[in-house]
């Protein structure tokens, strides 16, 4: 079954130059769709939609995290004080 | 009568109908409620507000839901206290304390949940839910108890006992989740997508957030229809902070007050300070963090409204300030000792932040200041447990007087 997730990747320093999103689509059989992004000195973020089966998405996110990219829900934390 | 026009994306400005939506389909930006301020200006007046109920519903013209007594636990219209002891200690001539720790479930979250629950009923939901590190869970459970709505509260399994009890007493379905903060976050995101509930801070978030505007309205009214020179508030997601300012600006736009020059100052704890760190580094990109703070109600690592809080700081000429972790309890104690108000860690952060703002000259002695105290200390007694050190004596007058002599150094 296809799942769609909305996530935010936050990149620091040298990771900004890495084609992370391209590799996610190429290696994990998921479809990525960038909706909004901002890159500044030393930091950048991308908000994107990822579509695929649940396991593929989880594998992709785990790989992205392993690179040092922070992965969060696109809408911010849903846990509140 | 509602003066709501639509929902609108804060990023791309696309408009949406007034439904249980929180994210723009196109850019995934957050949605906010759009009001007809011209129509509100015609409908409202100082006299109308002053003769309204002693709750946040006195500002019903400015809110996105109709007043519904079924969900009304009398949130809001909390005291604004003129400080004496703390003002003197800090060297301020006009310091006011907005004591929102005396709301029905003991935090400002009663405001946002009151509005979210009223809107949830209008939308036809029979269940409200939240993911919370404490105060929000208490508010959701309390409002649900009053209204007959079903409620689900999801909490991290390591939450302070006072906050667990403060929610459990209202008998919600309480789910304690084992796992990291990120795990709790992820699970609750999935649940919100899967169940037909009003997740107060997710699918009805645009309406929920606007409950915090009343913190701006009330202060303006209680100050005698004026805005302060400075407002200092703790920040977690940043939503409350931005809505206080929006409240002041809406009062200005509708002619109820003039000259909103208030500088907005956001206070965070060192262990979770993504907004204040971005401010200090001079950028508008929030770098999410893994929270590790004694101020548990501020422990939001990826603040949904962090960017907008930074914009409010910029627009108002304010700042962001960080309280070190070892200063939080000191802030709680200082407020208690000087004003008789017992707040939680978030209040300790606000008081410490205020102290730093005065020390660094960002707030001057002769300027008017409001500091927001948003939660009650009785839920997190662990933070200041070291203050309990009574004199132990035998049951006799002699023993008492001997103990007094020792204390006086005689």
Short mmCIF file of C-alpha atoms in Angstrom, two decimals:
data_model
loop_
_atom_site.label_atom_id
_atom_site.label_comp_id
_atom_site.label_asym_id
_atom_site.label_seq_id
_atom_site.Cartn_x
_atom_site.Cartn_y
_atom_site.Cartn_z
CA UNK A 1 0.00 0.00 0.00
CA UNK A 2 1.30 3.46 -0.92
CA UNK A 3 1.95 5.92 1.85
CA UNK A 4 2.61 9.64 1.62
CA UNK A 5 4.69 11.47 4.23
CA UNK A 6 5.43 15.16 4.60
CA UNK A 7 8.88 15.69 6.05
CA UNK A 8 11.50 18.34 6.56
CA UNK A 9 15.18 17.65 6.01
CA UNK A 10 17.59 19.99 7.75
CA UNK A 11 21.12 19.95 6.34
CA UNK A 12 24.20 21.36 7.95
CA UNK A 13 27.48 22.50 6.47
CA UNK A 14 28.97 20.14 3.88
CA UNK A 15 25.80 18.07 3.50
CA UNK A 16 24.22 20.96 1.63
CA UNK A 17 26.30 19.93 -1.39
CA UNK A 18 25.19 16.29 -1.30
CA UNK A 19 22.44 15.18 -3.74
CA UNK A 20 20.57 13.46 -0.92
CA UNK A 21 17.08 13.78 -2.35
CA UNK A 22 18.17 12.48 -5.74
CA UNK A 23 19.68 9.39 -4.10
CA UNK A 24 16.55 8.82 -2.00
CA UNK A 25 14.46 8.60 -5.16
CA UNK A 26 17.02 6.53 -7.05
CA UNK A 27 17.90 3.98 -4.38
CA UNK A 28 14.74 3.47 -2.33
CA UNK A 29 11.93 3.26 -4.87
CA UNK A 30 10.09 6.28 -3.50
CA UNK A 31 8.87 9.41 -5.24
CA UNK A 32 10.03 12.74 -3.83
CA UNK A 33 8.30 16.05 -4.44
CA UNK A 34 9.89 19.20 -3.06
CA UNK A 35 7.39 21.83 -1.92
CA UNK A 36 9.50 24.46 -0.21
CA UNK A 37 13.14 25.00 0.66
CA UNK A 38 15.62 27.53 1.97
CA UNK A 39 19.40 27.38 1.89
CA UNK A 40 21.53 29.87 3.81
CA UNK A 41 25.11 30.01 4.99
CA UNK A 42 25.87 26.80 6.78
CA UNK A 43 22.32 25.49 6.97
CA UNK A 44 19.48 24.56 4.69
CA UNK A 45 16.12 22.86 4.85
CA UNK A 46 13.81 21.21 2.39
CA UNK A 47 10.16 20.35 2.92
CA UNK A 48 9.06 17.53 0.69
CA UNK A 49 6.50 14.85 0.12
CA UNK A 50 7.67 11.26 -0.11
CA UNK A 51 5.44 8.59 -1.62
CA UNK A 52 6.09 4.89 -1.57
CA UNK A 53 5.41 1.80 0.47
CA UNK A 54 5.87 2.24 4.20
CA UNK A 55 8.98 0.10 4.48
CA UNK A 56 10.71 1.88 1.61
CA UNK A 57 9.99 5.25 3.19
CA UNK A 58 11.29 4.09 6.57
CA UNK A 59 14.45 2.69 4.97
CA UNK A 60 14.99 5.91 3.08
CA UNK A 61 14.54 8.03 6.20
CA UNK A 62 16.92 5.85 8.15
CA UNK A 63 19.54 6.24 5.43
CA UNK A 64 19.03 10.01 5.33
CA UNK A 65 19.45 10.21 9.10
CA UNK A 66 22.60 8.10 8.89
CA UNK A 67 24.15 10.85 6.73
CA UNK A 68 23.60 13.37 9.52
CA UNK A 69 20.54 14.99 7.99
CA UNK A 70 17.87 15.80 10.54
CA UNK A 71 14.42 14.48 9.59
CA UNK A 72 11.30 16.01 11.17
CA UNK A 73 7.59 16.23 10.47
CA UNK A 74 7.04 19.03 7.94
CA UNK A 75 4.54 20.74 10.21
CA UNK A 76 6.88 20.90 13.20
CA UNK A 77 6.63 18.86 16.37
CA UNK A 78 3.15 17.67 17.21
CA UNK A 79 4.05 17.02 20.84
CA UNK A 80 3.40 20.17 22.87
CA UNK A 81 3.97 21.31 26.41
CA UNK B 1 -21.34 36.26 15.09
CA UNK B 2 -18.16 34.92 13.57
CA UNK B 3 -16.01 37.33 11.59
CA UNK B 4 -13.92 34.59 10.05
CA UNK B 5 -13.41 34.84 6.30
CA UNK B 6 -11.23 31.84 5.47
CA UNK B 7 -8.05 29.95 6.23
CA UNK B 8 -4.90 31.15 4.50
CA UNK B 9 -1.43 29.73 4.03
CA UNK B 10 1.14 31.78 5.90
CA UNK B 11 3.70 31.05 3.19
CA UNK B 12 2.03 31.18 -0.22
CA UNK B 13 -1.23 32.96 0.80
CA UNK B 14 -3.50 30.40 -0.86
CA UNK B 15 -6.95 30.50 0.69
CA UNK B 16 -8.92 27.55 2.02
CA UNK B 17 -12.46 27.08 3.34
CA UNK B 18 -13.02 27.08 7.08
CA UNK B 19 -12.52 23.37 7.72
CA UNK B 20 -10.39 21.13 9.94
CA UNK B 21 -7.21 21.82 7.97
CA UNK B 22 -3.79 22.95 9.13
CA UNK B 23 -1.42 22.59 6.17
CA UNK B 24 -1.40 24.09 2.70
CA UNK B 25 -1.78 21.40 0.04
CA UNK B 26 0.68 23.16 -2.24
CA UNK B 27 3.66 24.29 -0.16
CA UNK B 28 2.91 22.51 3.16
CA UNK B 29 2.95 25.87 4.88
CA UNK B 30 0.84 26.35 8.03
CA UNK B 31 -2.67 27.75 7.69
CA UNK B 32 -4.00 30.62 9.74
CA UNK B 33 -7.46 32.06 10.27
CA UNK B 34 -8.31 35.21 8.32
CA UNK B 35 -10.66 37.68 10.00
CA UNK B 36 -12.69 40.57 8.69
CA UNK B 37 -11.18 43.24 10.94
CA UNK B 38 -13.41 45.97 9.51
CA UNK B 39 -16.47 44.01 10.51
CA UNK B 40 -14.97 43.26 13.94
CA UNK B 41 -14.24 46.96 14.45
CA UNK B 42 -17.91 47.72 13.84
CA UNK B 43 -19.11 44.96 16.15
CA UNK B 44 -16.79 45.50 19.09
CA UNK B 45 -16.17 48.23 21.63
CA UNK B 46 -14.40 48.66 24.94
CA UNK B 47 -17.78 48.77 26.67
CA UNK B 48 -18.99 45.56 25.03
CA UNK B 49 -15.82 43.73 26.00
CA UNK B 50 -15.83 45.08 29.56
CA UNK B 51 -19.39 43.90 30.11
CA UNK B 52 -18.67 40.44 28.70
CA UNK B 53 -18.01 37.24 30.65
CA UNK B 54 -14.97 37.02 32.94
CA UNK B 55 -13.30 34.57 30.59
CA UNK B 56 -11.61 34.65 27.21
CA UNK B 57 -15.06 34.65 25.61
CA UNK B 58 -15.34 38.38 26.32
CA UNK B 59 -13.26 38.61 23.11
CA UNK B 60 -15.60 36.35 21.12
CA UNK B 61 -15.72 38.82 18.23
CA UNK B 62 -12.01 38.18 17.67
CA UNK B 63 -12.17 34.38 17.95
CA UNK B 64 -12.78 31.74 15.28
CA UNK B 65 -15.46 29.81 17.20
CA UNK B 66 -18.72 30.74 18.83
CA UNK B 67 -18.90 30.74 22.60
CA UNK B 68 -20.28 27.35 23.61
CA UNK B 69 -20.99 26.86 27.30
CA UNK B 70 -20.72 23.09 26.83
CA UNK B 71 -16.95 23.37 26.50
CA UNK B 72 -16.43 26.47 28.63
CA UNK B 73 -14.36 25.82 31.75
CA UNK B 74 -13.90 29.55 32.33
CA UNK B 75 -10.46 29.81 30.85
CA UNK B 76 -8.83 33.19 30.66
CA UNK B 77 -9.26 36.64 32.17
CA UNK B 78 -6.56 35.75 34.65
CA UNK B 79 -4.98 38.34 36.95
CA UNK B 80 -2.51 40.96 35.74
CA UNK B 81 -0.60 41.84 38.88
CA UNK B 82 1.46 44.97 39.45
CA UNK B 83 4.76 43.71 40.77
CA UNK B 84 6.37 45.19 43.83
CA UNK B 85 9.01 42.84 45.18
CA UNK B 86 10.25 41.46 41.88
CA UNK B 87 10.20 44.90 40.26
CA UNK B 88 12.30 46.29 43.08
CA UNK B 89 14.68 43.34 42.94
CA UNK B 90 15.17 43.76 39.18
CA UNK B 91 15.20 47.56 39.20
CA UNK B 92 12.02 48.19 37.23
CA UNK B 93 9.45 50.92 37.83
CA UNK B 94 6.52 49.29 36.08
CA UNK B 95 6.51 45.51 35.95
CA UNK B 96 3.31 43.50 35.50
CA UNK B 97 2.90 39.78 35.90
CA UNK B 98 0.29 38.05 33.77
CA UNK B 99 -0.48 35.09 35.98
CA UNK B 100 -1.92 32.50 33.62
CA UNK B 101 -0.96 29.70 35.98
CA UNK B 102 -4.35 30.07 37.65
CA UNK B 103 -6.41 28.92 34.71
CA UNK B 104 -8.80 26.01 35.46
CA UNK B 105 -6.28 23.30 34.63
CA UNK B 106 -3.39 25.55 35.68
CA UNK B 107 -1.83 26.67 32.42
CA UNK B 108 -2.46 28.92 29.42
CA UNK B 109 -3.32 25.80 27.43
CA UNK B 110 -6.88 26.13 28.68
CA UNK B 111 -7.22 29.09 26.34
CA UNK B 112 -6.20 27.31 23.18
CA UNK B 113 -8.12 24.16 24.01
CA UNK B 114 -11.26 26.16 24.83
CA UNK B 115 -11.26 27.57 21.31
CA UNK B 116 -10.19 24.31 19.65
CA UNK B 117 -12.90 22.32 21.43
CA UNK B 118 -15.60 24.85 20.60
CA UNK B 119 -14.54 24.64 16.95
CA UNK B 120 -14.36 20.84 17.09
CA UNK B 121 -17.98 20.76 18.19
CA UNK B 122 -18.96 23.10 15.37
CA UNK B 123 -17.21 20.75 12.94
CA UNK B 124 -19.10 17.78 14.38
CA UNK B 125 -16.20 15.92 16.01
CA UNK B 126 -17.01 13.76 19.02
CA UNK B 127 -13.41 13.30 20.17
CA UNK B 128 -10.57 15.64 20.96
CA UNK B 129 -6.96 14.52 21.30
CA UNK B 130 -3.44 15.78 21.77
CA UNK B 131 0.18 14.77 22.16
CA UNK B 132 1.63 16.53 25.15
CA UNK B 133 4.39 16.75 27.71
CA UNK B 134 1.82 17.78 30.30
CA UNK B 135 -0.12 21.03 30.30
CA UNK B 136 -1.91 20.46 27.03
CA UNK B 137 -2.96 16.99 28.17
CA UNK B 138 -4.46 18.50 31.33
CA UNK B 139 -6.39 21.11 29.35
CA UNK B 140 -7.73 18.66 26.77
CA UNK B 141 -8.85 16.22 29.44
CA UNK B 142 -10.50 18.94 31.53
CA UNK B 143 -12.43 20.46 28.64
CA UNK B 144 -13.50 17.01 27.48
CA UNK B 145 -14.77 16.19 30.96
CA UNK B 146 -16.90 19.31 30.98
CA UNK B 147 -18.24 18.86 27.46
CA UNK B 148 -18.84 15.15 27.22
CA UNK B 149 -16.44 14.92 24.30
CA UNK B 150 -14.29 11.81 24.32
CA UNK B 151 -10.61 12.51 24.77
CA UNK B 152 -7.32 10.80 24.05
CA UNK B 153 -4.09 12.16 25.45
CA UNK B 154 -0.72 10.79 24.39
CA UNK B 155 2.16 11.44 26.75
CA UNK B 156 5.80 10.38 26.99
CA UNK B 157 6.07 7.63 29.60
CA UNK B 158 8.69 9.57 31.61
CA UNK B 159 6.46 12.57 32.34
CA UNK B 160 6.47 14.25 35.78
CA UNK B 161 3.94 12.68 38.16
CA UNK B 162 2.15 15.97 38.79
CA UNK B 163 1.39 16.45 35.14
CA UNK B 164 0.24 12.88 34.65
CA UNK B 165 -2.10 13.16 37.62
CA UNK B 166 -3.25 16.62 36.53
CA UNK B 167 -4.57 15.10 33.31
CA UNK B 168 -5.58 11.65 34.54
CA UNK B 169 -7.96 13.03 37.16
CA UNK B 170 -10.35 14.07 34.36
CA UNK B 171 -10.42 10.47 33.11
CA UNK B 172 -9.31 10.79 29.51
CA UNK B 173 -8.03 7.78 27.64
CA UNK B 174 -4.40 8.30 28.53
CA UNK B 175 -1.68 6.58 26.51
CA UNK B 176 1.88 6.69 27.84
CA UNK B 177 4.35 6.01 25.05
CA UNK B 178 7.68 4.30 25.62
CA UNK B 179 10.34 5.62 23.31
CA UNK B 180 12.29 8.72 22.45
CA UNK B 181 10.83 12.14 21.97
CA UNK B 182 11.11 11.61 18.21
CA UNK B 183 9.23 8.32 18.50
CA UNK B 184 6.36 10.00 20.32
CA UNK B 185 6.29 12.72 17.72
CA UNK B 186 6.23 10.31 14.83
CA UNK B 187 3.54 8.08 16.29
CA UNK B 188 1.24 11.00 17.05
CA UNK B 189 1.67 12.40 13.54
CA UNK B 190 0.56 9.05 12.15
CA UNK B 191 -2.37 8.79 14.54
CA UNK B 192 -3.54 12.27 13.61
CA UNK B 193 -3.63 11.21 9.97
CA UNK B 194 -5.46 7.98 10.75
CA UNK B 195 -8.24 8.78 13.21
CA UNK B 196 -11.29 11.01 12.75
CA UNK B 197 -10.55 13.10 15.82
CA UNK B 198 -9.96 16.77 16.43
CA UNK B 199 -6.26 16.63 17.30
CA UNK B 200 -6.29 20.07 18.88
CA UNK B 201 -2.78 21.11 17.91
CA UNK B 202 -2.77 19.37 14.53
CA UNK B 203 -5.84 19.38 12.31
CA UNK B 204 -7.61 22.20 14.17
CA UNK B 205 -4.37 24.05 14.94
CA UNK B 206 -5.30 27.32 13.14
CA UNK B 207 -8.28 27.74 15.50
CA UNK B 208 -6.46 26.36 18.54
CA UNK B 209 -3.56 28.78 18.16
CA UNK B 210 -5.86 31.79 18.09
CA UNK B 211 -6.92 31.10 21.67
CA UNK B 212 -3.56 32.58 22.64
CA UNK B 213 -4.45 35.92 21.05
CA UNK B 214 -6.50 36.52 24.18
CA UNK B 215 -3.25 36.82 26.16
CA UNK B 216 -2.61 39.98 24.14
CA UNK B 217 -6.15 41.33 24.39
CA UNK B 218 -6.36 40.80 28.14
CA UNK B 219 -3.12 42.51 28.92
CA UNK B 220 -4.12 45.53 26.83
CA UNK B 221 -7.51 45.74 28.53
CA UNK B 222 -6.12 45.18 32.02
CA UNK B 223 -3.47 47.85 31.51
CA UNK B 224 -6.26 50.34 30.88
CA UNK B 225 -6.48 49.90 27.11
CA UNK B 226 -2.84 50.29 26.21
CA UNK B 227 0.06 48.11 25.14
CA UNK B 228 3.17 47.71 27.27
CA UNK B 229 6.64 48.80 26.15
CA UNK B 230 7.89 45.21 26.48
CA UNK B 231 6.39 41.73 26.70
CA UNK B 232 8.47 38.77 27.86
CA UNK B 233 7.09 35.30 27.22
CA UNK B 234 8.47 31.77 27.23
CA UNK B 235 8.49 30.03 23.85
CA UNK B 236 8.08 26.38 22.94
CA UNK B 237 6.46 26.01 19.49
CA UNK B 238 6.48 29.81 19.25
CA UNK B 239 2.73 29.92 18.57
CA UNK B 240 1.71 31.61 21.82
CA UNK B 241 4.45 34.20 21.42
CA UNK B 242 3.32 35.17 17.93
CA UNK B 243 -0.33 35.21 18.91
CA UNK B 244 0.20 37.59 21.84
CA UNK B 245 1.58 40.08 19.35
CA UNK B 246 -1.19 39.39 16.86
CA UNK B 247 -3.70 40.08 19.63
CA UNK B 248 -2.15 43.45 20.40
CA UNK B 249 -2.00 44.39 16.72
CA UNK B 250 -5.63 43.36 16.16
CA UNK B 251 -6.74 45.58 19.03
CA UNK B 252 -4.83 48.39 17.36
CA UNK B 253 -6.30 47.64 13.93
CA UNK B 254 -9.83 47.72 15.30
CA UNK B 255 -9.30 50.96 17.18
CA UNK B 256 -9.49 49.57 20.72
CA UNK B 257 -5.94 50.67 21.52
CA UNK B 258 -3.38 52.81 19.73
CA UNK B 259 0.37 52.86 19.35
CA UNK B 260 1.35 49.21 19.75
CA UNK B 261 5.08 49.66 20.10
CA UNK B 262 5.56 46.59 22.29
CA UNK B 263 8.93 44.91 21.93
CA UNK B 264 8.41 41.15 22.07
CA UNK B 265 11.03 39.08 23.90
CA UNK B 266 11.08 35.29 23.69
CA UNK B 267 12.64 33.28 26.51
CA UNK B 268 13.90 29.71 26.10
CA UNK B 269 15.96 27.32 28.19
CA UNK B 270 19.49 26.36 27.12
CA UNK B 271 18.47 22.70 26.84
CA UNK B 272 15.96 23.49 24.12
CA UNK B 273 16.52 26.87 22.51
CA UNK B 274 16.12 26.57 18.74
CA UNK B 275 14.39 29.95 18.41
CA UNK B 276 16.76 31.88 20.68
CA UNK B 277 19.81 30.22 19.10
CA UNK B 278 18.67 31.22 15.61
CA UNK B 279 18.13 34.76 16.92
CA UNK B 280 21.61 34.87 18.45
CA UNK B 281 23.13 33.62 15.21
CA UNK B 282 21.21 36.25 13.25
CA UNK B 283 19.36 33.90 10.94
CA UNK B 284 15.77 32.95 10.24
CA UNK B 285 16.39 29.23 9.77
CA UNK B 286 15.46 27.13 12.76
CA UNK B 287 17.86 24.29 13.44
CA UNK B 288 15.82 21.57 15.18
CA UNK B 289 17.33 20.18 18.38
CA UNK B 290 16.84 17.19 20.62
CA UNK B 291 15.25 18.69 23.75
CA UNK B 292 17.01 18.19 27.06
CA UNK B 293 15.65 20.75 29.47
CA UNK B 294 14.30 21.01 32.99
CA UNK B 295 11.61 23.28 31.55
CA UNK B 296 9.68 20.34 30.16
CA UNK B 297 6.75 22.37 28.89
CA UNK B 298 9.14 24.28 26.61
CA UNK B 299 10.88 21.16 25.31
CA UNK B 300 9.83 21.42 21.65
CA UNK B 301 12.83 20.65 19.48
CA UNK B 302 11.30 21.49 16.11
CA UNK B 303 9.04 24.47 16.80
CA UNK B 304 6.22 24.74 14.28
CA UNK B 305 6.05 28.51 14.64
CA UNK B 306 9.71 29.18 15.34
CA UNK B 307 10.25 31.08 12.10
CA UNK B 308 7.20 33.24 12.75
CA UNK B 309 8.37 33.94 16.29
CA UNK B 310 11.64 35.22 14.82
CA UNK B 311 9.69 37.46 12.46
CA UNK B 312 7.68 38.89 15.38
CA UNK B 313 10.92 39.60 17.22
CA UNK B 314 12.27 41.41 14.16
CA UNK B 315 9.06 43.31 13.47
CA UNK B 316 8.59 44.44 17.05
CA UNK B 317 12.23 45.30 17.74
CA UNK B 318 12.37 42.66 20.47
CA UNK B 319 14.84 39.89 21.16
CA UNK B 320 15.28 36.31 22.31
CA UNK B 321 17.01 35.34 25.49
CA UNK B 322 18.30 32.08 26.94
CA UNK B 323 18.08 30.92 30.55
CA UNK B 324 20.78 28.48 31.53
CA UNK B 325 19.46 25.20 32.91
CA UNK B 326 20.86 25.97 36.38
CA UNK B 327 18.99 29.29 36.40
CA UNK B 328 15.51 27.87 35.82
CA UNK B 329 14.79 26.80 39.39
CA UNK B 330 16.28 30.10 40.61
CA UNK B 331 13.77 31.95 38.45
CA UNK B 332 10.91 29.89 39.88
CA UNK B 333 12.10 30.61 43.43
CA UNK B 334 12.61 34.32 42.78
CA UNK B 335 9.03 34.74 41.56
CA UNK B 336 7.69 32.76 44.50
CA UNK B 337 9.75 34.67 47.09
CA UNK B 338 9.00 38.12 45.74
CA UNK B 339 5.42 37.82 44.47
CA UNK B 340 3.83 34.76 46.04
CA UNK B 341 3.35 33.05 42.67
CA UNK B 342 4.47 29.46 42.21
CA UNK B 343 5.23 28.75 38.60
CA UNK B 344 6.66 25.80 36.68
CA UNK B 345 9.98 25.70 34.81
CA UNK B 346 8.64 27.74 31.89
CA UNK B 347 7.90 30.57 34.32
CA UNK B 348 11.39 30.23 35.73
CA UNK B 349 12.73 30.65 32.20
CA UNK B 350 10.58 33.76 31.66
CA UNK B 351 11.71 35.35 34.94
CA UNK B 352 15.36 34.53 34.28
CA UNK B 353 15.00 35.86 30.76
CA UNK B 354 13.49 39.08 32.11
CA UNK B 355 16.39 39.41 34.53
CA UNK B 356 18.91 39.06 31.70
CA UNK B 357 17.04 41.58 29.55
CA UNK B 358 17.26 44.14 32.34
CA UNK B 359 20.92 43.35 33.04
CA UNK B 360 21.84 43.78 29.38
CA UNK B 361 19.96 47.06 29.08
CA UNK B 362 17.40 45.81 26.59
CA UNK B 363 14.71 46.76 29.10
CA UNK B 364 15.15 50.09 30.88
CA UNK B 365 14.01 50.95 34.40
CA UNK B 366 11.31 53.43 33.34
CA UNK B 367 9.71 51.21 30.68
CA UNK B 368 6.52 49.22 31.20
CA UNK B 369 6.96 45.45 31.09
CA UNK B 370 4.61 42.47 31.14
CA UNK B 371 6.03 39.04 31.86
CA UNK B 372 3.85 36.04 31.05
CA UNK B 373 3.67 33.21 33.59
CA UNK B 374 1.99 30.40 31.72
CA UNK B 375 2.00 27.35 33.99
CA UNK B 376 1.68 26.33 37.62
CA UNK B 377 4.50 25.06 39.82
CA UNK B 378 2.40 22.49 41.64
CA UNK B 379 2.61 20.19 38.61
CA UNK B 380 6.41 20.09 38.65
CA UNK B 381 7.39 20.20 42.28
CA UNK B 382 10.47 18.07 41.58
CA UNK B 383 12.17 21.12 40.11
CA UNK B 384 12.37 22.99 43.41
CA UNK B 385 12.10 20.16 45.95
CA UNK B 386 15.28 21.42 47.67
CA UNK B 387 13.40 24.35 49.23
CA UNK B 388 11.76 22.00 51.72
CA UNK B 389 13.92 22.31 54.82
CA UNK B 390 11.74 23.02 57.85
CA UNK B 391 13.13 23.50 61.34
CA UNK B 392 12.52 20.28 63.27
CA UNK B 393 11.79 20.81 66.96
CA UNK B 394 10.36 19.05 70.00
CA UNK B 395 6.79 20.11 70.84
CA UNK B 396 7.72 22.82 73.36
CA UNK B 397 8.02 26.61 73.40
CA UNK B 398 11.60 26.30 74.63
CA UNK B 399 12.55 24.15 71.66
CA UNK B 400 10.93 26.64 69.31
CA UNK B 401 12.73 29.60 70.85
CA UNK B 402 16.04 27.74 70.84
CA UNK B 403 15.61 26.97 67.17
CA UNK B 404 14.80 30.61 66.46
CA UNK B 405 17.93 31.67 68.31
CA UNK B 406 20.04 29.31 66.22
CA UNK B 407 18.46 30.64 63.04
CA UNK B 408 19.12 34.25 64.13
CA UNK B 409 22.76 33.32 64.83
CA UNK B 410 22.53 33.96 68.55
#
